[in-house]
XYZ file of C-alpha atoms in Angstrom:
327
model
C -8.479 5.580 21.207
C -8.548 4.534 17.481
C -10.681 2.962 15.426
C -10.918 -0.610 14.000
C -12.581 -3.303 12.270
C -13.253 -6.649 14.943
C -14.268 -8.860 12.004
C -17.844 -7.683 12.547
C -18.110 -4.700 13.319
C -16.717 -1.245 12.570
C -15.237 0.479 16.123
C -15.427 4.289 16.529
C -12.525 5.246 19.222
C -11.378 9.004 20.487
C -8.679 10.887 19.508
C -5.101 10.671 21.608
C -6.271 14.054 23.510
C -9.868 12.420 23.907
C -11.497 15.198 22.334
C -12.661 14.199 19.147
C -14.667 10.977 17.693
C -13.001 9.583 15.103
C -15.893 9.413 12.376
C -14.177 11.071 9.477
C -15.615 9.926 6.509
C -11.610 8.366 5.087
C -11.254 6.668 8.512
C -14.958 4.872 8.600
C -14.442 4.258 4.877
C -10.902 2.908 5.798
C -12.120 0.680 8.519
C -14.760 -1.258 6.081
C -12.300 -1.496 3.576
C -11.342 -4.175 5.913
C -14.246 -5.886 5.966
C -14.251 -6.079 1.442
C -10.971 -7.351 2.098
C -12.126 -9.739 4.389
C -15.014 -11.043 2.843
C -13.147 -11.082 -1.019
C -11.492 -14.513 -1.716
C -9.202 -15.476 0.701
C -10.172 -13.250 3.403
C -6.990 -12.476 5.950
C -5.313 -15.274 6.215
C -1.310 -14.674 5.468
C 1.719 -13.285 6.118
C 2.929 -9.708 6.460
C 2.311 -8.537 3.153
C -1.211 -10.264 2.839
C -2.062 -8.185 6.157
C -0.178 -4.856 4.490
C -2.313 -4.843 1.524
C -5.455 -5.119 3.642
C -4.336 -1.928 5.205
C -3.409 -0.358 1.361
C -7.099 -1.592 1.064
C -8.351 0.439 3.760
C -6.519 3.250 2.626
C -7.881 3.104 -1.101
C -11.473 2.598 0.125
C -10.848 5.877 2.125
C -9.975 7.663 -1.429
C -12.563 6.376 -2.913
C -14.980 7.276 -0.875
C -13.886 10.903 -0.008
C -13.862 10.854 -3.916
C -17.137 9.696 -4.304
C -18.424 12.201 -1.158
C -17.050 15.040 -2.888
C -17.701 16.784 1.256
C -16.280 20.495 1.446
C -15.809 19.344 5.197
C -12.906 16.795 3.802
C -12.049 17.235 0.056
C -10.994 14.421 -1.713
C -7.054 13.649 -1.659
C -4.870 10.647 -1.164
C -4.072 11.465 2.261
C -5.398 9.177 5.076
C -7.123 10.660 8.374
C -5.129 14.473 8.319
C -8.823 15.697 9.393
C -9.295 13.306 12.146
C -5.592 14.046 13.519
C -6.011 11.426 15.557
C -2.278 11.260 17.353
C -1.217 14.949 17.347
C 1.074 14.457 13.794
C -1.342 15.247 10.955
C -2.284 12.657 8.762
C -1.221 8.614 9.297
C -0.314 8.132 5.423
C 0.248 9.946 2.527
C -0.811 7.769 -0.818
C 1.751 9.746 -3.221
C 4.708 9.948 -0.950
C 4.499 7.274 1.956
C 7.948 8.091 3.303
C 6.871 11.663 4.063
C 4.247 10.708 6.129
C 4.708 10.111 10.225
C 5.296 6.643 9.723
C 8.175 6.834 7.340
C 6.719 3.974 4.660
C 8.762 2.682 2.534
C 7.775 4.172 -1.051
C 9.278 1.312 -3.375
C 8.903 -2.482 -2.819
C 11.909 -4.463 -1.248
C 12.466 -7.613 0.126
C 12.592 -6.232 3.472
C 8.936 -5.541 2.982
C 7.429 -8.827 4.736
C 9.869 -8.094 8.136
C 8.198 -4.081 7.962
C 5.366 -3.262 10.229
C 2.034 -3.941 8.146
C 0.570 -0.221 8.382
C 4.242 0.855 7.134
C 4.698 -1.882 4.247
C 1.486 -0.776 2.892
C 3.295 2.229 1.404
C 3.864 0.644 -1.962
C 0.650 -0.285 -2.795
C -0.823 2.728 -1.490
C 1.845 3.990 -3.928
C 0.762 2.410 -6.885
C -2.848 3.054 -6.559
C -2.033 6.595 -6.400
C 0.044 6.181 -10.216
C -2.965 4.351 -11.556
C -5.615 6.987 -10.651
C -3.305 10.068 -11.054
C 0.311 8.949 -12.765
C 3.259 10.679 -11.333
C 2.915 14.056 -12.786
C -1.160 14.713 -12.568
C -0.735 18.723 -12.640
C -3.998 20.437 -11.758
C -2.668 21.084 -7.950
C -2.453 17.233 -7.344
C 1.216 16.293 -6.112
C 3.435 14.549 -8.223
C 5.259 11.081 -7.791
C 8.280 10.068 -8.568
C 9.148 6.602 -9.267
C 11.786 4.015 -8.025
C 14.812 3.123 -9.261
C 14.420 1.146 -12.293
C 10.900 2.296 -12.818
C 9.530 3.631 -16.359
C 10.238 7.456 -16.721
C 6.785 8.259 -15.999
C 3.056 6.980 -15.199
C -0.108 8.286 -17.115
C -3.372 8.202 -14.145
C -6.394 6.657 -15.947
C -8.521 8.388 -12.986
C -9.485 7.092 -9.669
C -12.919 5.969 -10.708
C -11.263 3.020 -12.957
C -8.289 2.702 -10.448
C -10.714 1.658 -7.970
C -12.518 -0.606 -10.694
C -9.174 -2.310 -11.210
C -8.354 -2.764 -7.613
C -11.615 -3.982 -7.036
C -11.625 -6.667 -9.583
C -8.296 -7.442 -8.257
C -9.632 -8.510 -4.774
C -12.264 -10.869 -5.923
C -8.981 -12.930 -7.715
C -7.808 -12.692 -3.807
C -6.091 -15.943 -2.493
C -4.934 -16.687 0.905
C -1.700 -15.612 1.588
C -1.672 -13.004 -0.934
C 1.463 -11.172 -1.706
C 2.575 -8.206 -3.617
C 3.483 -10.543 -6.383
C -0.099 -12.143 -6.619
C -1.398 -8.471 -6.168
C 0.678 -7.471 -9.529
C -0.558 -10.450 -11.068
C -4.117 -9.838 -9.827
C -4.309 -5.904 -11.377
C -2.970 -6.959 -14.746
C -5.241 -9.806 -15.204
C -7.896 -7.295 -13.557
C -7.173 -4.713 -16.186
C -7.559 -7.043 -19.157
C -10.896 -8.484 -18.015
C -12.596 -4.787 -17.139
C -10.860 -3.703 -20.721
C -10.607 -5.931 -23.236
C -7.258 -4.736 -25.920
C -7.261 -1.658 -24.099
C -3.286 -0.855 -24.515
C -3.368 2.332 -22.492
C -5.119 1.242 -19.517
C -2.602 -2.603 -19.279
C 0.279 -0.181 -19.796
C -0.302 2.101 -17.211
C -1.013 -0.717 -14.206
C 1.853 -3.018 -15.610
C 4.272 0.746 -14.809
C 2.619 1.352 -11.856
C 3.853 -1.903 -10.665
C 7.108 -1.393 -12.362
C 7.301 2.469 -10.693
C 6.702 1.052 -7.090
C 9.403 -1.614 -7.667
C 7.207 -4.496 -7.433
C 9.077 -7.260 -10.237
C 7.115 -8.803 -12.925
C 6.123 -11.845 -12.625
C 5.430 -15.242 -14.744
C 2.153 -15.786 -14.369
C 1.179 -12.454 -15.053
C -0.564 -11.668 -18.634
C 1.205 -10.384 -21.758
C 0.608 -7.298 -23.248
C -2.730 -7.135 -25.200
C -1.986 -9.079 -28.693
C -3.068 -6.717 -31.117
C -0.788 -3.372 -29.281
C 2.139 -4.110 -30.770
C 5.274 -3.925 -29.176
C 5.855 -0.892 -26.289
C 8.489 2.249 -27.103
C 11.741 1.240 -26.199
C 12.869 2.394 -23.344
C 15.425 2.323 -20.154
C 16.671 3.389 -16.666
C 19.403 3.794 -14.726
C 20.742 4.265 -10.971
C 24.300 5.016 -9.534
C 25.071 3.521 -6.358
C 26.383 4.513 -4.101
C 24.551 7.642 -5.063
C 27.433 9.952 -3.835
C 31.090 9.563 -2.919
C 33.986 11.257 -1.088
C 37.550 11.751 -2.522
C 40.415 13.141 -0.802
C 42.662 15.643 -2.515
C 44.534 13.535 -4.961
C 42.541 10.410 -4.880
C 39.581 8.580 -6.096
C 35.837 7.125 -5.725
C 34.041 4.716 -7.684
C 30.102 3.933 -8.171
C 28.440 1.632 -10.415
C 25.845 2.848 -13.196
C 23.335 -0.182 -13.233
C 21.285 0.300 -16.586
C 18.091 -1.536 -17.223
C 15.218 -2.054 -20.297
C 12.021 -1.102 -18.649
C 10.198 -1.709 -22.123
C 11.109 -3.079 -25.999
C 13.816 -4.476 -26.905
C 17.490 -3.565 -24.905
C 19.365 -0.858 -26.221
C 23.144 0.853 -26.352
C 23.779 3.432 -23.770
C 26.113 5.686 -24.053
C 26.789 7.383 -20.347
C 28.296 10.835 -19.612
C 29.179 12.935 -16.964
C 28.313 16.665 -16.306
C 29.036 19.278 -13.136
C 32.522 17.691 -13.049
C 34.760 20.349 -10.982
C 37.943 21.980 -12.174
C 40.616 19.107 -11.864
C 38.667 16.160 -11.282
C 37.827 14.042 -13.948
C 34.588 11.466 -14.463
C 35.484 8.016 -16.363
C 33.261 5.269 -17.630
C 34.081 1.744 -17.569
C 32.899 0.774 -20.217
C 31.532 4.317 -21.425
C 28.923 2.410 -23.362
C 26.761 -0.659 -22.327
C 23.389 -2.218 -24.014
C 20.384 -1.769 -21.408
C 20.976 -4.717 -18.964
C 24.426 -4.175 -17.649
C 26.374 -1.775 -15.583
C 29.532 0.396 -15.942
C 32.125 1.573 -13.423
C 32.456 5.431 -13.212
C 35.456 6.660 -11.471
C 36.402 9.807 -10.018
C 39.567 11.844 -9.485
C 40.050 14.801 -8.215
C 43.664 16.530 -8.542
C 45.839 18.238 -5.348
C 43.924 21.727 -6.329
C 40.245 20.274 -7.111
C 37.896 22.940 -5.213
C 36.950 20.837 -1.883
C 33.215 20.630 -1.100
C 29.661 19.483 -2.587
C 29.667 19.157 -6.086
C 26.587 17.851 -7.727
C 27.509 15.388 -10.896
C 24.844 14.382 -12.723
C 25.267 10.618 -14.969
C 23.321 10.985 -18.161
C 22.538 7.759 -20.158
C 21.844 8.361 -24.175
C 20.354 5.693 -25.858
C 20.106 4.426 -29.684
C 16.795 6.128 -29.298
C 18.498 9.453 -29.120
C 16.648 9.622 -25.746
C 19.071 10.465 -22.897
C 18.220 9.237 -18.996
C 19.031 10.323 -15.705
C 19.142 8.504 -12.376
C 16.238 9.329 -9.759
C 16.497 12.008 -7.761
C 17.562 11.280 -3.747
């Protein structure tokens, strides 16, 4: 069962119920995306994440090429071997949304990422290729993809044809040991190489990056010179993202604000869905882009008792308001 790359060779193995050959065309394409990622600079040598970005390789190659192959037999998608069905559970990954795949991939970048299996910690850059070549709200049928806390409010694609340019590139800057940091790194000096000033194209990899939670780095380029500077802009999370009060009593999260582009901003924050008899407070109920706020809730003796949603809203000098992401 299963197929594989040996270094040399590509290996065609049977299906889990041993009635099907695994030749479909995202799982060859998969298994020589090995062998590019081999044979780029640096080849395999590394640690966890060097080996889960070799599988976010394989993956990509498979979208590229069902992309390119345009076959009625297997349309093109960012899902990885649902036609070959090769353990009985539908497809292995799913680019756009790791976590709802089999596998459960983590879809945002943590530091738990180099103890995660490598085929599972691939999910973020399988992630982020998907936001370069489609953004996170494509339309057309394609699905949509939210991004991580702390993220940009939204990606624009640039289409898979220059994602896979980019990504490309990005592997022939390939080190030993390569990380999701030198990856980040890797794109954005990619991206200003392949297009030269091109504002559009920097600022969709650099949010990519940014939507998948992978941090910014030092080494990595500066916006192109002549762009000017980017829209102001922010985010913000509440965590915990939902609390429990008895009758009579009180919970407290934290609203963690953050500048995702320009210069850092006020925020004013404010609370909506609050029940009968509870009330929502800030502390402080306004904050410049960077810090975080206590909100507290109380509920009185007669509050309703069950679910109530409350949503945090953050408004911003821009006169553009903010909500956390959706869980």
């Amino acid at each position: 069962m299963n197929a594989y790359w040996n270094g040399h060779t590509v290996n065609i193995g049977r299906t889990k119920d041993n009635q099907r050959q695994l030749t479909e065309i995202d799982v060859v394409a998969h298994e020589f995306g090995h062998s590019v990622f081999q044979f780029t600079p640096g080849g395999f040598d590394g640690y966890t994440e060097t080996y889960a970005l070799n599988e976010a390789t394989g993956d990509i190659f498979g979208a590229l090429t069902e992309h390119y192959a345009n076959h009625p037999s297997d349309p093109p998608d960012y899902v990885y071997a649902e036609e070959a069905d090769a353990l009985g559970r539908g497809p292995e990954r799913i680019m756009y949304d790791p976590s709802a795949g089999p596998r459960d991939e983590p879809n945002c970048w943590s530091t738990k990422i180099p103890d995660t299996e490598v085929h599972d910690a691939a999910g973020p850059a399988n992630r982020f290729f998907y936001l370069v070549a489609e953004g996170t709200n494509p339309g057309g049928g394609k699905p949509s993809s939210p991004v991580c806390a702390g993220g940009p409010d939204s990606v624009t694609g640039l289409g898979i044809r220059t994602a896979g340019r980019i990504w490309m590139t990005a592997l022939m800057q390939k080190t030993s040991f390569w990380e999701y940091a030198d990856a980040r790194v890797a794109t954005l000096n990619a991206v200003t190489q392949l297009y030269p000033g091109d504002c559009a194209r920097f600022d969709t990899v650099k949010a990519a990056w940014d939507a998948v939670s992978v941090p910014a780095q030092a080494a990595e380029p500066g916006r192109p010179g002549d762009c000017g500077q980017p829209a102001p802009s922010f985010s913000l999370d509440v965590t915990p993202a939902s609390v429990e009060t008895p009758p009579g009593g009180t919970a407290a999260s934290t609203v963690v604000t953050r500048t995702t582009s320009g210069d850092p901003q006020d925020v004013t924050l404010t609370a909506s869905g609050v029940p009968d008899g509870a009330r929502a407070v800030f502390d402080p109920p306004s904050v410049e882009t960077g810090a975080s706020s206590v909100l507290t809730l109380s509920t009185a003796e007669d509050t309703p008792p069950g679910t109530h949603r409350i949503t945090v809203t953050g408004t911003g000098t821009d006169g553009n308001s903010r909500d956390p992401p959706s869980r």
